[in-house]
Amino acid sequence: MLPRRLLVLSAAILCVSAQYTLAPALQAAQEFSNNPTAGDAPPTTNAQNLTDVATIIRTVTLVDQKSGAPADDTPPGLPQAPTMLTALDGEIIVSAVDGLNSTDTGPGRRSASDYGLVFNGTEANDAAIQGTAYLTYTLVSNNSAAQGLDECLDFCDNTPGCVFVNIYYEFNNELLDFVFPQKSNLRCVAYGDVHTASEKANQQLSPLPSEATNIQHSSGYTSALKEPAVPEGYELVFGPISAANNAPGYMGFAFLSKYNPSACAKLCNERGPDASGGACKYFNIWRALVYGLPTTYICAMYSATTDASTALNTGQGPLSVTRSRGYARISYIADGGFEAYSCPDGGDFCFAETAPGWNGTSAPGGYFDATVFHYASYAHTGAGVALLGCAFGSDGQMGTLTTTGPLRGLKRGRMYAVQFFYSSTYSGAELEKNAFVEVWWNGALVGSVPVGFSPWTYFAVSVVAVGGGYDVLQLKGGEAPAYSFIDDVYLFLL
């Protein structure tokens, strides 16, 4: 292959009669020759997209997620309720996060010694916990305190997400004594978070009428908080720490009824794309303590990945951040930003038909119709970008950009999303009116970008994987002078 600068010079004569000033390769070469810093990446101005910490903190003061075993005729032993949305982008709501499997399983203990006593109950003036992350309840044997406790801890073991139980006697409740089949007044209430005696509520005052329902010996036991399972299609970036992200690419937040990374991942997957950043690619989940008590579980979503270096929010006033974890969405395309391609001489401008993970080809008679540029002025982000259409303007053939090497990790029959940004403005509105990009998956056309002049625009299409390293993505288009630039290509599990 000829050196890049020689290619540029040898093709210059082919573009003299072009209807636009210069083809992309020649224009970049001229700009770079006149100004060696022309290809430097523009300064990033994402301050307006930083995490809206003020709204999150204000909403924490408005939400009430504390509950306990229902006092109505709800029978014991029911499956736990799904993870609920309790707020979305500052608006208080109540809505289930549907389509999830059960939350993480219990701690897996097999003896009472694996649980620790948090607080003991009292015979008089006692009450049950009203706290966050209520899961479900059951009735256990009241033949003896030891037997009842052992059954309660077994119940926690077998309740997904359970890390704490509140066990107490509830006297003068006919449902417990005569209606429910257990015929026991010893309640075992499971929670997904640890609570303290200060969260006991609805305390009865002595003396009590003999027929009044009252609670006695309300005790709390906990196991160690378990490391949650990493949601499918994501990887753990950091945590747990006591600081939340304050980072660019912020897309909004949700409050959850439980600390549930899988629910947060689902919200991220379903979040509408950001006009400049595209799909949600990262989330930060954390627990808010207010005056030391669990209050809610925050899921903050981002169109750009980050890490613990931007975890600067430790709280404000009585609110503190705990159990903060960051998760990044896995893209099954190794270098969709074309940033692995660099100039051999270390410069800021070069281009080629092949780059790490990609191969450009032309139709018969075509020449450099699918290329990868290292030139920040053309890119959507960073310095790498792909071009469909003859880089020298010497032919009007369509170019094809193909992933090379197996797309590893894809599961047969699962649905994925191909996502990218494209731009067709280079030659002006008239010459770009027929610009197009086609998305081909395993040899079949699965989507087409709308034809015509367009600034950087987000596009996505769903595909089904074959798996086993046999899947291939192709992006076709160009036909100079109707050029299409492509950047930030991702392949995400849906």
GROMACS .gro file of C-alpha atoms in nm:
model
  494
    1MET     CA    1   0.000   0.000   0.000
    2LEU     CA    2   0.129   0.347  -0.087
    3PRO     CA    3   0.208   0.585   0.198
    4ARG     CA    4  -0.085   0.805   0.291
    5ARG     CA    5   0.072   1.136   0.181
    6LEU     CA    6   0.173   0.987  -0.158
    7LEU     CA    7  -0.179   0.860  -0.209
    8VAL     CA    8  -0.314   1.206  -0.138
    9LEU     CA    9  -0.084   1.372  -0.389
   10SER     CA   10  -0.140   1.109  -0.660
   11ALA     CA   11  -0.518   1.145  -0.631
   12ALA     CA   12  -0.530   1.525  -0.628
   13ILE     CA   13  -0.566   1.554  -1.005
   14LEU     CA   14  -0.875   1.328  -0.994
   15CYS     CA   15  -1.065   1.583  -0.788
   16VAL     CA   16  -1.000   1.903  -0.981
   17SER     CA   17  -1.343   1.900  -1.146
   18ALA     CA   18  -1.539   1.802  -0.831
   19GLN     CA   19  -1.851   2.009  -0.756
   20TYR     CA   20  -1.736   2.066  -0.398
   21THR     CA   21  -1.407   2.215  -0.285
   22LEU     CA   22  -1.206   1.902  -0.204
   23ALA     CA   23  -1.275   1.538  -0.121
   24PRO     CA   24  -1.238   1.443   0.248
   25ALA     CA   25  -0.886   1.303   0.220
   26LEU     CA   26  -0.759   1.606   0.029
   27GLN     CA   27  -0.944   1.859   0.241
   28ALA     CA   28  -0.800   1.713   0.561
   29ALA     CA   29  -0.452   1.699   0.408
   30GLN     CA   30  -0.473   2.064   0.308
   31GLU     CA   31  -0.606   2.171   0.649
   32PHE     CA   32  -0.338   1.970   0.825
   33SER     CA   33  -0.066   2.107   0.599
   34ASN     CA   34  -0.174   2.467   0.663
   35ASN     CA   35  -0.238   2.412   1.034
   36PRO     CA   36  -0.088   2.102   1.202
   37THR     CA   37  -0.331   2.141   1.494
   38ALA     CA   38  -0.639   2.142   1.269
   39GLY     CA   39  -0.717   1.785   1.360
   40ASP     CA   40  -0.702   1.833   1.734
   41ALA     CA   41  -1.015   1.734   1.919
   42PRO     CA   42  -1.233   2.033   2.012
   43PRO     CA   43  -1.257   2.115   2.381
   44THR     CA   44  -1.522   1.918   2.566
   45THR     CA   45  -1.805   2.129   2.711
   46ASN     CA   46  -2.022   1.886   2.903
   47ALA     CA   47  -2.073   2.089   3.219
   48GLN     CA   48  -2.441   2.135   3.137
   49ASN     CA   49  -2.478   1.755   3.128
   50LEU     CA   50  -2.338   1.687   3.474
   51THR     CA   51  -2.542   1.493   3.728
   52ASP     CA   52  -2.832   1.698   3.863
   53VAL     CA   53  -2.737   1.638   4.225
   54ALA     CA   54  -2.963   1.916   4.357
   55THR     CA   55  -3.280   1.763   4.211
   56ILE     CA   56  -3.185   1.415   4.334
   57ILE     CA   57  -3.132   1.542   4.689
   58ARG     CA   58  -3.452   1.749   4.681
   59THR     CA   59  -3.653   1.448   4.564
   60VAL     CA   60  -3.509   1.232   4.843
   61THR     CA   61  -3.679   1.463   5.092
   62LEU     CA   62  -4.018   1.406   4.922
   63VAL     CA   63  -4.029   1.030   4.879
   64ASP     CA   64  -4.163   0.785   5.139
   65GLN     CA   65  -4.064   0.422   5.081
   66LYS     CA   66  -4.098   0.289   5.434
   67SER     CA   67  -4.336  -0.002   5.494
   68GLY     CA   68  -4.375  -0.330   5.679
   69ALA     CA   69  -4.597  -0.635   5.699
   70PRO     CA   70  -4.949  -0.532   5.594
   71ALA     CA   71  -5.211  -0.500   5.866
   72ASP     CA   72  -5.495  -0.606   5.634
   73ASP     CA   73  -5.595  -0.959   5.531
   74THR     CA   74  -5.287  -1.012   5.307
   75PRO     CA   75  -5.192  -1.376   5.371
   76PRO     CA   76  -4.835  -1.476   5.467
   77GLY     CA   77  -4.583  -1.632   5.232
   78LEU     CA   78  -4.673  -1.441   4.916
   79PRO     CA   79  -4.402  -1.377   4.655
   80GLN     CA   80  -4.240  -1.043   4.710
   81ALA     CA   81  -4.364  -0.745   4.512
   82PRO     CA   82  -4.158  -0.640   4.210
   83THR     CA   83  -3.905  -0.363   4.234
   84MET     CA   84  -4.098  -0.038   4.207
   85LEU     CA   85  -4.017   0.302   4.065
   86THR     CA   86  -4.095   0.557   4.333
   87ALA     CA   87  -3.965   0.864   4.148
   88LEU     CA   88  -3.847   0.940   3.795
   89ASP     CA   89  -3.651   1.253   3.708
   90GLY     CA   90  -3.789   1.436   4.010
   91GLU     CA   91  -4.153   1.329   3.972
   92ILE     CA   92  -4.300   1.107   4.246
   93ILE     CA   93  -4.462   0.801   4.087
   94VAL     CA   94  -4.551   0.442   4.170
   95SER     CA   95  -4.478   0.198   3.889
   96ALA     CA   96  -4.338  -0.153   3.868
   97VAL     CA   97  -4.016  -0.224   3.681
   98ASP     CA   98  -4.158  -0.513   3.480
   99GLY     CA   99  -3.985  -0.803   3.312
  100LEU     CA  100  -3.723  -0.873   3.577
  101ASN     CA  101  -3.618  -1.203   3.726
  102SER     CA  102  -3.605  -1.231   4.103
  103THR     CA  103  -3.356  -1.012   4.282
  104ASP     CA  104  -3.036  -1.159   4.420
  105THR     CA  105  -3.067  -1.464   4.641
  106GLY     CA  106  -3.019  -1.457   5.016
  107PRO     CA  107  -2.684  -1.487   5.194
  108GLY     CA  108  -2.684  -1.868   5.195
  109ARG     CA  109  -2.633  -1.928   5.570
  110ARG     CA  110  -2.721  -2.264   5.720
  111SER     CA  111  -2.714  -2.182   6.094
  112ALA     CA  112  -2.843  -1.907   6.318
  113SER     CA  113  -2.483  -1.811   6.400
  114ASP     CA  114  -2.450  -1.662   6.051
  115TYR     CA  115  -2.696  -1.391   6.152
  116GLY     CA  116  -2.629  -1.118   6.402
  117LEU     CA  117  -2.872  -0.960   6.646
  118VAL     CA  118  -2.934  -0.594   6.561
  119PHE     CA  119  -3.177  -0.519   6.841
  120ASN     CA  120  -3.384  -0.699   7.103
  121GLY     CA  121  -3.755  -0.648   7.155
  122THR     CA  122  -3.947  -0.553   7.467
  123GLU     CA  123  -4.260  -0.697   7.620
  124ALA     CA  124  -4.437  -0.364   7.653
  125ASN     CA  125  -4.468  -0.063   7.420
  126ASP     CA  126  -4.299  -0.245   7.132
  127ALA     CA  127  -4.358  -0.200   6.758
  128ALA     CA  128  -4.265  -0.342   6.420
  129ILE     CA  129  -4.015  -0.197   6.176
  130GLN     CA  130  -4.138   0.045   5.911
  131GLY     CA  131  -3.844   0.058   5.672
  132THR     CA  132  -3.730   0.055   5.312
  133ALA     CA  133  -3.698  -0.253   5.090
  134TYR     CA  134  -3.982  -0.453   5.248
  135LEU     CA  135  -3.999  -0.789   5.069
  136THR     CA  136  -4.264  -1.020   5.219
  137TYR     CA  137  -4.361  -1.188   5.544
  138THR     CA  138  -4.455  -1.526   5.684
  139LEU     CA  139  -4.580  -1.675   6.010
  140VAL     CA  140  -4.343  -1.908   6.196
  141SER     CA  141  -4.396  -2.150   6.479
  142ASN     CA  142  -4.468  -1.995   6.819
  143ASN     CA  143  -4.408  -2.321   7.003
  144SER     CA  144  -4.076  -2.179   7.118
  145ALA     CA  145  -3.875  -1.866   7.051
  146ALA     CA  146  -3.576  -2.070   6.928
  147GLN     CA  147  -3.782  -2.272   6.681
  148GLY     CA  148  -3.957  -1.963   6.551
  149LEU     CA  149  -3.628  -1.779   6.501
  150ASP     CA  150  -3.472  -2.070   6.315
  151GLU     CA  151  -3.771  -2.092   6.081
  152CYS     CA  152  -3.756  -1.715   6.028
  153LEU     CA  153  -3.390  -1.720   5.932
  154ASP     CA  154  -3.455  -2.011   5.696
  155PHE     CA  155  -3.729  -1.799   5.540
  156CYS     CA  156  -3.481  -1.517   5.485
  157ASP     CA  157  -3.235  -1.761   5.328
  158ASN     CA  158  -3.496  -1.859   5.073
  159THR     CA  159  -3.628  -1.511   5.001
  160PRO     CA  160  -3.435  -1.346   4.716
  161GLY     CA  161  -3.260  -1.031   4.832
  162CYS     CA  162  -3.330  -1.082   5.204
  163VAL     CA  163  -3.061  -0.950   5.440
  164PHE     CA  164  -3.269  -0.863   5.747
  165VAL     CA  165  -3.571  -0.997   5.938
  166ASN     CA  166  -3.795  -0.837   6.196
  167ILE     CA  167  -3.954  -1.107   6.412
  168TYR     CA  168  -4.224  -1.023   6.664
  169TYR     CA  169  -4.540  -1.147   6.838
  170GLU     CA  170  -4.864  -0.980   6.737
  171PHE     CA  171  -5.137  -1.043   6.993
  172ASN     CA  172  -5.515  -1.016   6.950
  173ASN     CA  173  -5.513  -1.043   6.571
  174GLU     CA  174  -5.786  -1.291   6.473
  175LEU     CA  175  -5.640  -1.337   6.125
  176LEU     CA  176  -5.319  -1.477   6.272
  177ASP     CA  177  -5.481  -1.680   6.547
  178PHE     CA  178  -5.779  -1.828   6.362
  179VAL     CA  179  -5.786  -1.755   5.986
  180PHE     CA  180  -5.443  -1.811   5.833
  181PRO     CA  181  -5.348  -2.181   5.825
  182GLN     CA  182  -5.031  -2.139   6.035
  183LYS     CA  183  -5.244  -2.046   6.341
  184SER     CA  184  -4.946  -1.854   6.479
  185ASN     CA  185  -4.902  -1.497   6.599
  186LEU     CA  186  -4.525  -1.488   6.543
  187ARG     CA  187  -4.454  -1.276   6.236
  188CYS     CA  188  -4.130  -1.298   6.038
  189VAL     CA  189  -4.087  -0.997   5.810
  190ALA     CA  190  -3.813  -0.995   5.544
  191TYR     CA  191  -3.631  -0.684   5.416
  192GLY     CA  192  -3.368  -0.615   5.153
  193ASP     CA  193  -3.188  -0.366   5.376
  194VAL     CA  194  -3.074  -0.354   5.738
  195HIS     CA  195  -3.284  -0.156   5.987
  196THR     CA  196  -3.247  -0.045   6.347
  197ALA     CA  197  -3.472  -0.016   6.649
  198SER     CA  198  -3.513   0.357   6.578
  199GLU     CA  199  -3.727   0.259   6.276
  200LYS     CA  200  -3.995   0.093   6.486
  201ALA     CA  201  -4.325   0.271   6.427
  202ASN     CA  202  -4.687   0.273   6.548
  203GLN     CA  203  -4.586   0.196   6.904
  204GLN     CA  204  -4.872   0.104   7.138
  205LEU     CA  205  -4.885   0.283   7.471
  206SER     CA  206  -4.956   0.105   7.799
  207PRO     CA  207  -5.201   0.031   7.950
  208LEU     CA  208  -5.369  -0.144   7.652
  209PRO     CA  209  -5.728  -0.258   7.632
  210SER     CA  210  -5.738  -0.636   7.661
  211GLU     CA  211  -5.885  -0.669   7.310
  212ALA     CA  212  -5.637  -0.432   7.137
  213THR     CA  213  -5.385  -0.568   6.888
  214ASN     CA  214  -5.035  -0.516   7.022
  215ILE     CA  215  -4.680  -0.610   6.936
  216GLN     CA  216  -4.422  -0.758   7.172
  217HIS     CA  217  -4.062  -0.880   7.153
  218SER     CA  218  -3.990  -0.712   6.817
  219SER     CA  219  -3.630  -0.811   6.737
  220GLY     CA  220  -3.407  -0.766   6.434
  221TYR     CA  221  -3.145  -0.999   6.283
  222THR     CA  222  -2.917  -0.943   5.987
  223SER     CA  223  -2.662  -1.118   5.773
  224ALA     CA  224  -2.380  -0.947   5.587
  225LEU     CA  225  -2.492  -0.747   5.285
  226LYS     CA  226  -2.427  -0.965   4.984
  227GLU     CA  227  -2.243  -0.848   4.673
  228PRO     CA  228  -2.521  -0.813   4.414
  229ALA     CA  229  -2.506  -1.004   4.089
  230VAL     CA  230  -2.372  -0.803   3.795
  231PRO     CA  231  -2.659  -0.739   3.552
  232GLU     CA  232  -2.641  -0.926   3.223
  233GLY     CA  233  -2.478  -0.715   2.954
  234TYR     CA  234  -2.288  -0.500   3.208
  235GLU     CA  235  -1.961  -0.501   3.396
  236LEU     CA  236  -1.886  -0.364   3.743
  237VAL     CA  237  -1.666  -0.054   3.724
  238PHE     CA  238  -1.633   0.030   4.093
  239GLY     CA  239  -1.788  -0.007   4.434
  240PRO     CA  240  -1.919  -0.024   4.684
  241ILE     CA  241  -1.799   0.316   4.804
  242SER     CA  242  -1.962   0.606   4.988
  243ALA     CA  243  -1.968   0.856   4.700
  244ALA     CA  244  -2.187   0.885   4.390
  245ASN     CA  245  -2.088   0.995   4.040
  246ASN     CA  246  -2.110   1.358   3.933
  247ALA     CA  247  -2.020   1.306   3.569
  248PRO     CA  248  -2.086   1.424   3.212
  249GLY     CA  249  -2.342   1.251   2.991
  250TYR     CA  250  -2.609   1.255   3.263
  251MET     CA  251  -2.950   1.138   3.136
  252GLY     CA  252  -3.170   1.139   3.445
  253PHE     CA  253  -3.246   0.935   3.755
  254ALA     CA  254  -3.494   0.698   3.911
  255PHE     CA  255  -3.568   0.600   4.269
  256LEU     CA  256  -3.618   0.227   4.333
  257SER     CA  257  -3.798   0.050   4.616
  258LYS     CA  258  -3.502  -0.190   4.656
  259TYR     CA  259  -3.129  -0.189   4.594
  260ASN     CA  260  -3.156  -0.375   4.264
  261PRO     CA  261  -2.885  -0.326   3.998
  262SER     CA  262  -3.080  -0.544   3.752
  263ALA     CA  263  -3.375  -0.305   3.771
  264CYS     CA  264  -3.140  -0.010   3.718
  265ALA     CA  265  -2.986  -0.185   3.416
  266LYS     CA  266  -3.331  -0.240   3.266
  267LEU     CA  267  -3.415   0.128   3.307
  268CYS     CA  268  -3.083   0.219   3.143
  269ASN     CA  269  -3.151  -0.016   2.851
  270GLU     CA  270  -3.496   0.133   2.797
  271ARG     CA  271  -3.399   0.497   2.843
  272GLY     CA  272  -3.452   0.706   2.531
  273PRO     CA  273  -3.130   0.814   2.357
  274ASP     CA  274  -2.962   1.144   2.422
  275ALA     CA  275  -2.932   1.360   2.110
  276SER     CA  276  -2.557   1.408   2.147
  277GLY     CA  277  -2.454   1.103   2.351
  278GLY     CA  278  -2.684   0.830   2.224
  279ALA     CA  279  -2.805   0.539   2.434
  280CYS     CA  280  -2.756   0.488   2.806
  281LYS     CA  281  -2.417   0.322   2.853
  282TYR     CA  282  -2.356   0.348   3.227
  283PHE     CA  283  -2.544   0.369   3.554
  284ASN     CA  284  -2.461   0.448   3.915
  285ILE     CA  285  -2.678   0.290   4.184
  286TRP     CA  286  -2.654   0.401   4.547
  287ARG     CA  287  -2.841   0.407   4.875
  288ALA     CA  288  -2.944   0.735   5.036
  289LEU     CA  289  -2.931   0.751   5.414
  290VAL     CA  290  -3.111   1.041   5.582
  291TYR     CA  291  -3.008   1.092   5.942
  292GLY     CA  292  -2.844   0.752   5.917
  293LEU     CA  293  -3.161   0.566   5.808
  294PRO     CA  294  -3.216   0.400   5.465
  295THR     CA  295  -3.453   0.620   5.267
  296THR     CA  296  -3.434   0.527   4.896
  297TYR     CA  297  -3.215   0.372   4.626
  298ILE     CA  298  -3.102   0.596   4.341
  299CYS     CA  299  -3.033   0.487   3.984
  300ALA     CA  300  -2.853   0.762   3.786
  301MET     CA  301  -2.806   0.700   3.412
  302TYR     CA  302  -2.543   0.828   3.167
  303SER     CA  303  -2.477   0.827   2.792
  304ALA     CA  304  -2.102   0.815   2.858
  305THR     CA  305  -1.909   0.575   3.076
  306THR     CA  306  -1.717   0.700   3.377
  307ASP     CA  307  -1.548   0.555   3.686
  308ALA     CA  308  -1.476   0.622   4.052
  309SER     CA  309  -1.271   0.933   3.964
  310THR     CA  310  -1.598   1.126   3.917
  311ALA     CA  311  -1.759   0.985   4.233
  312LEU     CA  312  -1.747   1.317   4.417
  313ASN     CA  313  -2.095   1.336   4.569
  314THR     CA  314  -2.083   1.213   4.928
  315GLY     CA  315  -2.414   1.373   5.024
  316GLN     CA  316  -2.543   1.696   5.168
  317GLY     CA  317  -2.675   1.793   5.510
  318PRO     CA  318  -2.845   1.493   5.672
  319LEU     CA  319  -2.820   1.288   5.349
  320SER     CA  320  -2.523   1.059   5.296
  321VAL     CA  321  -2.431   0.832   5.004
  322THR     CA  322  -2.368   0.462   5.072
  323ARG     CA  323  -2.333   0.140   4.872
  324SER     CA  324  -2.247   0.328   4.553
  325ARG     CA  325  -2.159   0.109   4.255
  326GLY     CA  326  -2.095   0.195   3.890
  327TYR     CA  327  -2.178  -0.041   3.602
  328ALA     CA  328  -2.082   0.002   3.234
  329ARG     CA  329  -2.280  -0.147   2.948
  330ILE     CA  330  -2.076  -0.394   2.744
  331SER     CA  331  -2.040  -0.326   2.373
  332TYR     CA  332  -1.963  -0.642   2.179
  333ILE     CA  333  -1.783  -0.439   1.912
  334ALA     CA  334  -1.427  -0.392   2.031
  335ASP     CA  335  -1.357  -0.050   1.877
  336GLY     CA  336  -1.676   0.114   1.760
  337GLY     CA  337  -1.521   0.457   1.809
  338PHE     CA  338  -1.230   0.378   1.574
  339GLU     CA  339  -0.993   0.513   1.837
  340ALA     CA  340  -0.756   0.215   1.818
  341TYR     CA  341  -0.648   0.334   1.473
  342SER     CA  342  -0.359   0.580   1.499
  343CYS     CA  343  -0.113   0.736   1.261
  344PRO     CA  344   0.212   0.543   1.214
  345ASP     CA  345   0.413   0.864   1.248
  346GLY     CA  346   0.224   0.970   1.560
  347GLY     CA  347   0.054   1.253   1.373
  348ASP     CA  348  -0.303   1.381   1.394
  349PHE     CA  349  -0.408   1.299   1.038
  350CYS     CA  350  -0.405   0.970   0.848
  351PHE     CA  351  -0.652   0.725   0.698
  352ALA     CA  352  -0.661   0.367   0.576
  353GLU     CA  353  -0.895   0.098   0.442
  354THR     CA  354  -0.817  -0.131   0.734
  355ALA     CA  355  -0.812  -0.054   1.105
  356PRO     CA  356  -0.824  -0.266   1.421
  357GLY     CA  357  -1.148  -0.462   1.403
  358TRP     CA  358  -1.260  -0.315   1.069
  359ASN     CA  359  -1.203  -0.362   0.697
  360GLY     CA  360  -1.315  -0.128   0.419
  361THR     CA  361  -1.386  -0.254   0.068
  362SER     CA  362  -1.497  -0.098  -0.260
  363ALA     CA  363  -1.714  -0.228  -0.542
  364PRO     CA  364  -1.534  -0.313  -0.869
  365GLY     CA  365  -1.389   0.005  -1.009
  366GLY     CA  366  -1.405   0.178  -0.674
  367TYR     CA  367  -1.113   0.321  -0.481
  368PHE     CA  368  -1.095   0.387  -0.107
  369ASP     CA  369  -1.476   0.390  -0.078
  370ALA     CA  370  -1.477   0.279   0.287
  371THR     CA  371  -1.204   0.414   0.511
  372VAL     CA  372  -1.116   0.490   0.870
  373PHE     CA  373  -0.975   0.835   0.949
  374HIS     CA  374  -0.770   0.952   1.242
  375TYR     CA  375  -0.873   1.316   1.224
  376ALA     CA  376  -1.066   1.476   1.508
  377SER     CA  377  -1.225   1.745   1.291
  378TYR     CA  378  -1.431   1.476   1.115
  379ALA     CA  379  -1.518   1.270   1.424
  380HIS     CA  380  -1.827   1.278   1.640
  381THR     CA  381  -1.618   1.207   1.949
  382GLY     CA  382  -1.246   1.151   1.992
  383ALA     CA  383  -1.024   1.139   1.685
  384GLY     CA  384  -1.139   0.825   1.502
  385VAL     CA  385  -1.421   0.811   1.246
  386ALA     CA  386  -1.527   0.599   0.947
  387LEU     CA  387  -1.610   0.737   0.603
  388LEU     CA  388  -1.833   0.580   0.338
  389GLY     CA  389  -1.771   0.727  -0.007
  390CYS     CA  390  -1.447   0.763  -0.201
  391ALA     CA  391  -1.200   0.943   0.022
  392PHE     CA  392  -1.042   1.100  -0.290
  393GLY     CA  393  -1.367   1.175  -0.474
  394SER     CA  394  -1.247   0.979  -0.777
  395ASP     CA  395  -1.551   0.751  -0.810
  396GLY     CA  396  -1.915   0.731  -0.707
  397GLN     CA  397  -1.913   0.371  -0.584
  398MET     CA  398  -2.067   0.249  -0.260
  399GLY     CA  399  -1.827   0.145   0.014
  400THR     CA  400  -1.861  -0.137   0.268
  401LEU     CA  401  -1.716  -0.133   0.619
  402THR     CA  402  -1.708  -0.480   0.778
  403THR     CA  403  -1.619  -0.598   1.127
  404THR     CA  404  -1.322  -0.832   1.121
  405GLY     CA  405  -1.262  -1.113   1.365
  406PRO     CA  406  -1.541  -1.282   1.562
  407LEU     CA  407  -1.786  -1.076   1.765
  408ARG     CA  408  -1.730  -1.268   2.084
  409GLY     CA  409  -1.973  -1.316   2.368
  410LEU     CA  410  -2.295  -1.303   2.165
  411LYS     CA  411  -2.559  -1.557   2.262
  412ARG     CA  412  -2.750  -1.749   2.001
  413GLY     CA  413  -3.106  -1.627   1.957
  414ARG     CA  414  -3.066  -1.320   2.179
  415MET     CA  415  -3.157  -0.975   2.056
  416TYR     CA  416  -2.897  -0.698   2.035
  417ALA     CA  417  -2.901  -0.336   1.925
  418VAL     CA  418  -2.663  -0.191   1.666
  419GLN     CA  419  -2.626   0.179   1.748
  420PHE     CA  420  -2.418   0.455   1.593
  421PHE     CA  421  -2.402   0.821   1.494
  422TYR     CA  422  -2.385   0.928   1.129
  423SER     CA  423  -2.335   1.259   0.951
  424SER     CA  424  -2.397   1.349   0.585
  425THR     CA  425  -2.323   1.721   0.562
  426TYR     CA  426  -1.976   1.725   0.407
  427SER     CA  427  -2.074   1.821   0.049
  428GLY     CA  428  -2.368   2.046   0.134
  429ALA     CA  429  -2.742   1.994   0.119
  430GLU     CA  430  -2.772   1.951  -0.259
  431LEU     CA  431  -2.489   1.700  -0.312
  432GLU     CA  432  -2.573   1.507   0.005
  433LYS     CA  433  -2.943   1.466  -0.076
  434ASN     CA  434  -2.889   1.102  -0.182
  435ALA     CA  435  -2.659   1.007   0.106
  436PHE     CA  436  -2.746   0.679   0.278
  437VAL     CA  437  -2.618   0.415   0.518
  438GLU     CA  438  -2.737   0.054   0.515
  439VAL     CA  439  -2.692  -0.181   0.811
  440TRP     CA  440  -2.629  -0.545   0.715
  441TRP     CA  441  -2.623  -0.823   0.973
  442ASN     CA  442  -2.500  -1.168   0.875
  443GLY     CA  443  -2.555  -1.090   0.508
  444ALA     CA  444  -2.908  -0.948   0.543
  445LEU     CA  445  -3.021  -0.587   0.524
  446VAL     CA  446  -3.169  -0.500   0.866
  447GLY     CA  447  -3.193  -0.121   0.858
  448SER     CA  448  -3.135   0.193   0.655
  449VAL     CA  449  -3.054   0.543   0.767
  450PRO     CA  450  -3.296   0.796   0.613
  451VAL     CA  451  -3.161   0.935   0.288
  452GLY     CA  452  -3.026   1.286   0.267
  453PHE     CA  453  -2.840   1.573   0.425
  454SER     CA  454  -2.803   1.524   0.802
  455PRO     CA  455  -2.584   1.653   1.084
  456TRP     CA  456  -2.467   1.403   1.345
  457THR     CA  457  -2.772   1.188   1.422
  458TYR     CA  458  -2.826   0.878   1.634
  459PHE     CA  459  -2.952   0.558   1.471
  460ALA     CA  460  -3.031   0.212   1.612
  461VAL     CA  461  -3.162  -0.117   1.479
  462SER     CA  462  -3.225  -0.452   1.649
  463VAL     CA  463  -3.059  -0.777   1.536
  464VAL     CA  464  -3.064  -1.141   1.645
  465ALA     CA  465  -2.733  -1.314   1.710
  466VAL     CA  466  -2.618  -1.645   1.566
  467GLY     CA  467  -2.350  -1.666   1.834
  468GLY     CA  468  -2.035  -1.874   1.837
  469GLY     CA  469  -1.825  -1.595   1.682
  470TYR     CA  470  -2.010  -1.615   1.349
  471ASP     CA  471  -2.192  -1.281   1.353
  472VAL     CA  472  -2.077  -1.008   1.112
  473LEU     CA  473  -2.180  -0.642   1.093
  474GLN     CA  474  -2.149  -0.440   0.772
  475LEU     CA  475  -2.216  -0.072   0.712
  476LYS     CA  476  -2.267   0.021   0.348
  477GLY     CA  477  -2.312   0.357   0.180
  478GLY     CA  478  -2.133   0.655   0.036
  479GLU     CA  479  -2.140   0.713  -0.340
  480ALA     CA  480  -1.934   1.033  -0.342
  481PRO     CA  481  -1.996   1.319  -0.334
  482ALA     CA  482  -2.279   1.196  -0.107
  483TYR     CA  483  -2.050   1.112   0.184
  484SER     CA  484  -2.151   0.956   0.516
  485PHE     CA  485  -1.934   0.968   0.826
  486ILE     CA  486  -1.999   0.706   1.098
  487ASP     CA  487  -1.879   0.710   1.457
  488ASP     CA  488  -1.946   0.560   1.802
  489VAL     CA  489  -2.073   0.222   1.685
  490TYR     CA  490  -2.203   0.001   1.967
  491LEU     CA  491  -2.356  -0.344   1.991
  492PHE     CA  492  -2.557  -0.384   2.312
  493LEU     CA  493  -2.759  -0.670   2.455
  494LEU     CA  494  -3.129  -0.585   2.480
   0.00000   0.00000   0.00000
